[in-house]
């Protein structure tokens, strides 16, 4: 698939949404006890993440050194050199592996499951690439660029504030309650 194709653009916009989901939900799980049923949504999103790994390594062409890589061999070589190690680190379901050893409904197991989802935040290393694609698509659709930038900055501030609030709640819950 050509790097400028609409299919790749839509996929990368979806992956941008996935990165934002990870940025919001993983810290929230550490700070609050959410319903266990929502972990199934996480696992569904993990499957989409694995599909992204497969598509990035075999199908989606990209620009590199002034050339367009479109053959599956050249795409895989570039993928292997750039994203493979990070994607393998992200794709391993550490929390499921922990559940195989710890079958107990306590809050400690919930916290451990949430903590073991932290490696998924490594997906945020690609958020710049996905954000550029989302911005380019908005400009191609004649959406006001100033509006896109304001939304981008607002989202960044909101994520940072969310992380700070989740850190504060986690500190209050696990430090103050235990003392």
PDB file of N, CA and C in Angstrom, residues 64-120:
ATOM      1  N   UNK A  64      11.726   6.194   2.559  1.00  0.00           N
ATOM      2  CA  UNK A  64      12.992   6.025   3.266  1.00  0.00           C
ATOM      3  C   UNK A  64      14.125   6.422   2.324  1.00  0.00           C
ATOM      4  N   UNK A  65      14.934   7.373   2.766  1.00  0.00           N
ATOM      5  CA  UNK A  65      16.115   7.818   2.029  1.00  0.00           C
ATOM      6  C   UNK A  65      15.769   8.235   0.596  1.00  0.00           C
ATOM      7  N   UNK A  66      14.676   8.957   0.454  1.00  0.00           N
ATOM      8  CA  UNK A  66      14.283   9.451  -0.856  1.00  0.00           C
ATOM      9  C   UNK A  66      13.634   8.425  -1.758  1.00  0.00           C
ATOM     10  N   UNK A  67      13.363   7.236  -1.247  1.00  0.00           N
ATOM     11  CA  UNK A  67      12.737   6.188  -2.043  1.00  0.00           C
ATOM     12  C   UNK A  67      11.424   5.771  -1.378  1.00  0.00           C
ATOM     13  N   UNK A  68      10.567   5.177  -2.200  1.00  0.00           N
ATOM     14  CA  UNK A  68       9.337   4.610  -1.679  1.00  0.00           C
ATOM     15  C   UNK A  68       9.526   3.104  -1.594  1.00  0.00           C
ATOM     16  N   UNK A  69       9.405   2.562  -0.400  1.00  0.00           N
ATOM     17  CA  UNK A  69       9.536   1.122  -0.206  1.00  0.00           C
ATOM     18  C   UNK A  69       8.161   0.487  -0.373  1.00  0.00           C
ATOM     19  N   UNK A  70       7.997  -0.320  -1.419  1.00  0.00           N
ATOM     20  CA  UNK A  70       6.703  -0.940  -1.685  1.00  0.00           C
ATOM     21  C   UNK A  70       6.754  -2.465  -1.741  1.00  0.00           C
ATOM     22  N   UNK A  71       7.949  -3.043  -1.907  1.00  0.00           N
ATOM     23  CA  UNK A  71       8.029  -4.502  -1.933  1.00  0.00           C
ATOM     24  C   UNK A  71       7.998  -5.026  -0.502  1.00  0.00           C
ATOM     25  N   UNK A  72       7.414  -6.189  -0.329  1.00  0.00           N
ATOM     26  CA  UNK A  72       7.273  -6.725   1.031  1.00  0.00           C
ATOM     27  C   UNK A  72       8.630  -6.971   1.683  1.00  0.00           C
ATOM     28  N   UNK A  73       9.628  -7.354   0.888  1.00  0.00           N
ATOM     29  CA  UNK A  73      10.959  -7.606   1.445  1.00  0.00           C
ATOM     30  C   UNK A  73      11.581  -6.307   1.979  1.00  0.00           C
ATOM     31  N   UNK A  74      11.516  -5.243   1.201  1.00  0.00           N
ATOM     32  CA  UNK A  74      12.111  -3.978   1.645  1.00  0.00           C
ATOM     33  C   UNK A  74      11.320  -3.376   2.816  1.00  0.00           C
ATOM     34  N   UNK A  75       9.991  -3.555   2.798  1.00  0.00           N
ATOM     35  CA  UNK A  75       9.173  -3.065   3.911  1.00  0.00           C
ATOM     36  C   UNK A  75       9.552  -3.800   5.193  1.00  0.00           C
ATOM     37  N   UNK A  76       9.707  -5.132   5.103  1.00  0.00           N
ATOM     38  CA  UNK A  76      10.048  -5.900   6.302  1.00  0.00           C
ATOM     39  C   UNK A  76      11.446  -5.547   6.808  1.00  0.00           C
ATOM     40  N   UNK A  77      12.401  -5.376   5.904  1.00  0.00           N
ATOM     41  CA  UNK A  77      13.753  -5.008   6.344  1.00  0.00           C
ATOM     42  C   UNK A  77      13.741  -3.688   7.101  1.00  0.00           C
ATOM     43  N   UNK A  78      13.030  -2.699   6.575  1.00  0.00           N
ATOM     44  CA  UNK A  78      12.942  -1.397   7.247  1.00  0.00           C
ATOM     45  C   UNK A  78      12.222  -1.531   8.589  1.00  0.00           C
ATOM     46  N   UNK A  79      11.137  -2.298   8.606  1.00  0.00           N
ATOM     47  CA  UNK A  79      10.380  -2.517   9.839  1.00  0.00           C
ATOM     48  C   UNK A  79      11.255  -3.205  10.886  1.00  0.00           C
ATOM     49  N   UNK A  80      11.989  -4.208  10.474  1.00  0.00           N
ATOM     50  CA  UNK A  80      12.824  -4.966  11.402  1.00  0.00           C
ATOM     51  C   UNK A  80      13.885  -4.069  12.034  1.00  0.00           C
ATOM     52  N   UNK A  81      14.434  -3.143  11.263  1.00  0.00           N
ATOM     53  CA  UNK A  81      15.472  -2.247  11.769  1.00  0.00           C
ATOM     54  C   UNK A  81      14.910  -1.148  12.666  1.00  0.00           C
ATOM     55  N   UNK A  82      13.646  -0.770  12.466  1.00  0.00           N
ATOM     56  CA  UNK A  82      13.135   0.394  13.177  1.00  0.00           C
ATOM     57  C   UNK A  82      12.131   0.072  14.280  1.00  0.00           C
ATOM     58  N   UNK A  83      11.126  -0.775  14.011  1.00  0.00           N
ATOM     59  CA  UNK A  83      10.021  -0.943  14.948  1.00  0.00           C
ATOM     60  C   UNK A  83       9.890  -2.320  15.570  1.00  0.00           C
ATOM     61  N   UNK A  84      10.562  -3.295  15.061  1.00  0.00           N
ATOM     62  CA  UNK A  84      10.319  -4.682  15.460  1.00  0.00           C
ATOM     63  C   UNK A  84      10.469  -4.898  16.967  1.00  0.00           C
ATOM     64  N   UNK A  85      11.581  -4.457  17.545  1.00  0.00           N
ATOM     65  CA  UNK A  85      11.841  -4.704  18.967  1.00  0.00           C
ATOM     66  C   UNK A  85      10.771  -4.033  19.843  1.00  0.00           C
ATOM     67  N   UNK A  86      10.401  -2.811  19.509  1.00  0.00           N
ATOM     68  CA  UNK A  86       9.392  -2.101  20.295  1.00  0.00           C
ATOM     69  C   UNK A  86       8.038  -2.786  20.164  1.00  0.00           C
ATOM     70  N   UNK A  87       7.687  -3.196  18.935  1.00  0.00           N
ATOM     71  CA  UNK A  87       6.391  -3.847  18.730  1.00  0.00           C
ATOM     72  C   UNK A  87       6.301  -5.196  19.443  1.00  0.00           C
ATOM     73  N   UNK A  88       7.378  -5.938  19.491  1.00  0.00           N
ATOM     74  CA  UNK A  88       7.365  -7.210  20.226  1.00  0.00           C
ATOM     75  C   UNK A  88       7.196  -6.931  21.716  1.00  0.00           C
ATOM     76  N   UNK A  89       7.894  -5.923  22.220  1.00  0.00           N
ATOM     77  CA  UNK A  89       7.783  -5.540  23.627  1.00  0.00           C
ATOM     78  C   UNK A  89       6.344  -5.140  23.965  1.00  0.00           C
ATOM     79  N   UNK A  90       5.684  -4.428  23.058  1.00  0.00           N
ATOM     80  CA  UNK A  90       4.309  -3.986  23.277  1.00  0.00           C
ATOM     81  C   UNK A  90       3.327  -5.148  23.168  1.00  0.00           C
ATOM     82  N   UNK A  91       3.561  -6.064  22.250  1.00  0.00           N
ATOM     83  CA  UNK A  91       2.578  -7.107  21.934  1.00  0.00           C
ATOM     84  C   UNK A  91       2.489  -8.211  22.987  1.00  0.00           C
ATOM     85  N   UNK A  92       3.516  -8.390  23.784  1.00  0.00           N
ATOM     86  CA  UNK A  92       3.489  -9.469  24.784  1.00  0.00           C
ATOM     87  C   UNK A  92       2.447  -9.134  25.858  1.00  0.00           C
ATOM     88  N   UNK A  93       1.514 -10.034  26.110  1.00  0.00           N
ATOM     89  CA  UNK A  93       0.469  -9.776  27.117  1.00  0.00           C
ATOM     90  C   UNK A  93       0.944 -10.108  28.531  1.00  0.00           C
ATOM     91  N   UNK A  94       1.732  -9.227  29.102  1.00  0.00           N
ATOM     92  CA  UNK A  94       2.307  -9.471  30.423  1.00  0.00           C
ATOM     93  C   UNK A  94       1.230  -9.698  31.478  1.00  0.00           C
ATOM     94  N   UNK A  95       0.142  -8.959  31.395  1.00  0.00           N
ATOM     95  CA  UNK A  95      -0.908  -9.092  32.405  1.00  0.00           C
ATOM     96  C   UNK A  95      -1.604 -10.446  32.320  1.00  0.00           C
ATOM     97  N   UNK A  96      -1.761 -10.987  31.129  1.00  0.00           N
ATOM     98  CA  UNK A  96      -2.354 -12.317  30.987  1.00  0.00           C
ATOM     99  C   UNK A  96      -1.403 -13.373  31.541  1.00  0.00           C
ATOM    100  N   UNK A  97      -0.111 -13.194  31.295  1.00  0.00           N
ATOM    101  CA  UNK A  97       0.875 -14.134  31.837  1.00  0.00           C
ATOM    102  C   UNK A  97       0.854 -14.124  33.362  1.00  0.00           C
ATOM    103  N   UNK A  98       0.659 -12.942  33.946  1.00  0.00           N
ATOM    104  CA  UNK A  98       0.580 -12.856  35.406  1.00  0.00           C
ATOM    105  C   UNK A  98      -0.674 -13.539  35.929  1.00  0.00           C
ATOM    106  N   UNK A  99      -1.762 -13.436  35.181  1.00  0.00           N
ATOM    107  CA  UNK A  99      -3.006 -14.078  35.619  1.00  0.00           C
ATOM    108  C   UNK A  99      -2.888 -15.593  35.627  1.00  0.00           C
ATOM    109  N   UNK A 100      -2.046 -16.140  34.788  1.00  0.00           N
ATOM    110  CA  UNK A 100      -1.857 -17.589  34.776  1.00  0.00           C
ATOM    111  C   UNK A 100      -1.248 -18.074  36.090  1.00  0.00           C
ATOM    112  N   UNK A 101      -0.500 -17.205  36.755  1.00  0.00           N
ATOM    113  CA  UNK A 101       0.143 -17.580  38.011  1.00  0.00           C
ATOM    114  C   UNK A 101      -0.629 -17.122  39.240  1.00  0.00           C
ATOM    115  N   UNK A 102      -1.429 -16.090  39.094  1.00  0.00           N
ATOM    116  CA  UNK A 102      -2.127 -15.522  40.240  1.00  0.00           C
ATOM    117  C   UNK A 102      -3.631 -15.562  39.997  1.00  0.00           C
ATOM    118  N   UNK A 103      -4.289 -16.559  40.469  1.00  0.00           N
ATOM    119  CA  UNK A 103      -5.735 -16.642  40.336  1.00  0.00           C
ATOM    120  C   UNK A 103      -6.349 -16.213  41.674  1.00  0.00           C
ATOM    121  N   UNK A 104      -6.626 -14.928  41.794  1.00  0.00           N
ATOM    122  CA  UNK A 104      -7.192 -14.385  43.013  1.00  0.00           C
ATOM    123  C   UNK A 104      -7.905 -13.078  42.666  1.00  0.00           C
ATOM    124  N   UNK A 105      -9.103 -12.845  43.183  1.00  0.00           N
ATOM    125  CA  UNK A 105      -9.854 -11.635  42.829  1.00  0.00           C
ATOM    126  C   UNK A 105      -9.495 -10.398  43.655  1.00  0.00           C
ATOM    127  N   UNK A 106      -8.370 -10.381  44.321  1.00  0.00           N
ATOM    128  CA  UNK A 106      -8.051  -9.264  45.215  1.00  0.00           C
ATOM    129  C   UNK A 106      -7.647  -8.022  44.418  1.00  0.00           C
ATOM    130  N   UNK A 107      -7.636  -6.890  45.134  1.00  0.00           N
ATOM    131  CA  UNK A 107      -7.223  -5.635  44.504  1.00  0.00           C
ATOM    132  C   UNK A 107      -5.743  -5.641  44.157  1.00  0.00           C
ATOM    133  N   UNK A 108      -4.936  -6.421  44.886  1.00  0.00           N
ATOM    134  CA  UNK A 108      -3.514  -6.496  44.575  1.00  0.00           C
ATOM    135  C   UNK A 108      -3.289  -7.097  43.192  1.00  0.00           C
ATOM    136  N   UNK A 109      -4.086  -8.102  42.845  1.00  0.00           N
ATOM    137  CA  UNK A 109      -3.976  -8.711  41.523  1.00  0.00           C
ATOM    138  C   UNK A 109      -4.432  -7.713  40.460  1.00  0.00           C
ATOM    139  N   UNK A 110      -5.482  -6.954  40.754  1.00  0.00           N
ATOM    140  CA  UNK A 110      -5.946  -5.929  39.818  1.00  0.00           C
ATOM    141  C   UNK A 110      -4.850  -4.897  39.590  1.00  0.00           C
ATOM    142  N   UNK A 111      -4.215  -4.435  40.669  1.00  0.00           N
ATOM    143  CA  UNK A 111      -3.134  -3.457  40.532  1.00  0.00           C
ATOM    144  C   UNK A 111      -1.979  -4.054  39.738  1.00  0.00           C
ATOM    145  N   UNK A 112      -1.641  -5.329  39.985  1.00  0.00           N
ATOM    146  CA  UNK A 112      -0.570  -5.976  39.243  1.00  0.00           C
ATOM    147  C   UNK A 112      -0.912  -6.070  37.758  1.00  0.00           C
ATOM    148  N   UNK A 113      -2.151  -6.429  37.451  1.00  0.00           N
ATOM    149  CA  UNK A 113      -2.581  -6.474  36.049  1.00  0.00           C
ATOM    150  C   UNK A 113      -2.455  -5.103  35.407  1.00  0.00           C
ATOM    151  N   UNK A 114      -2.877  -4.078  36.116  1.00  0.00           N
ATOM    152  CA  UNK A 114      -2.793  -2.714  35.584  1.00  0.00           C
ATOM    153  C   UNK A 114      -1.349  -2.287  35.404  1.00  0.00           C
ATOM    154  N   UNK A 115      -0.518  -2.633  36.372  1.00  0.00           N
ATOM    155  CA  UNK A 115       0.899  -2.290  36.289  1.00  0.00           C
ATOM    156  C   UNK A 115       1.581  -2.990  35.117  1.00  0.00           C
ATOM    157  N   UNK A 116       1.191  -4.224  34.859  1.00  0.00           N
ATOM    158  CA  UNK A 116       1.798  -4.979  33.767  1.00  0.00           C
ATOM    159  C   UNK A 116       1.288  -4.551  32.390  1.00  0.00           C
ATOM    160  N   UNK A 117       0.362  -3.620  32.343  1.00  0.00           N
ATOM    161  CA  UNK A 117      -0.072  -3.043  31.068  1.00  0.00           C
ATOM    162  C   UNK A 117       0.759  -1.817  30.714  1.00  0.00           C
ATOM    163  N   UNK A 118       1.613  -1.378  31.616  1.00  0.00           N
ATOM    164  CA  UNK A 118       2.460  -0.201  31.356  1.00  0.00           C
ATOM    165  C   UNK A 118       3.316  -0.311  30.093  1.00  0.00           C
ATOM    166  N   UNK A 119       3.847  -1.490  29.739  1.00  0.00           N
ATOM    167  CA  UNK A 119       4.628  -1.550  28.495  1.00  0.00           C
ATOM    168  C   UNK A 119       3.847  -1.126  27.254  1.00  0.00           C
ATOM    169  N   UNK A 120       2.534  -1.170  27.314  1.00  0.00           N
ATOM    170  CA  UNK A 120       1.718  -0.729  26.172  1.00  0.00           C
ATOM    171  C   UNK A 120       1.927   0.762  25.901  1.00  0.00           C
TER     172      UNK A 120
END
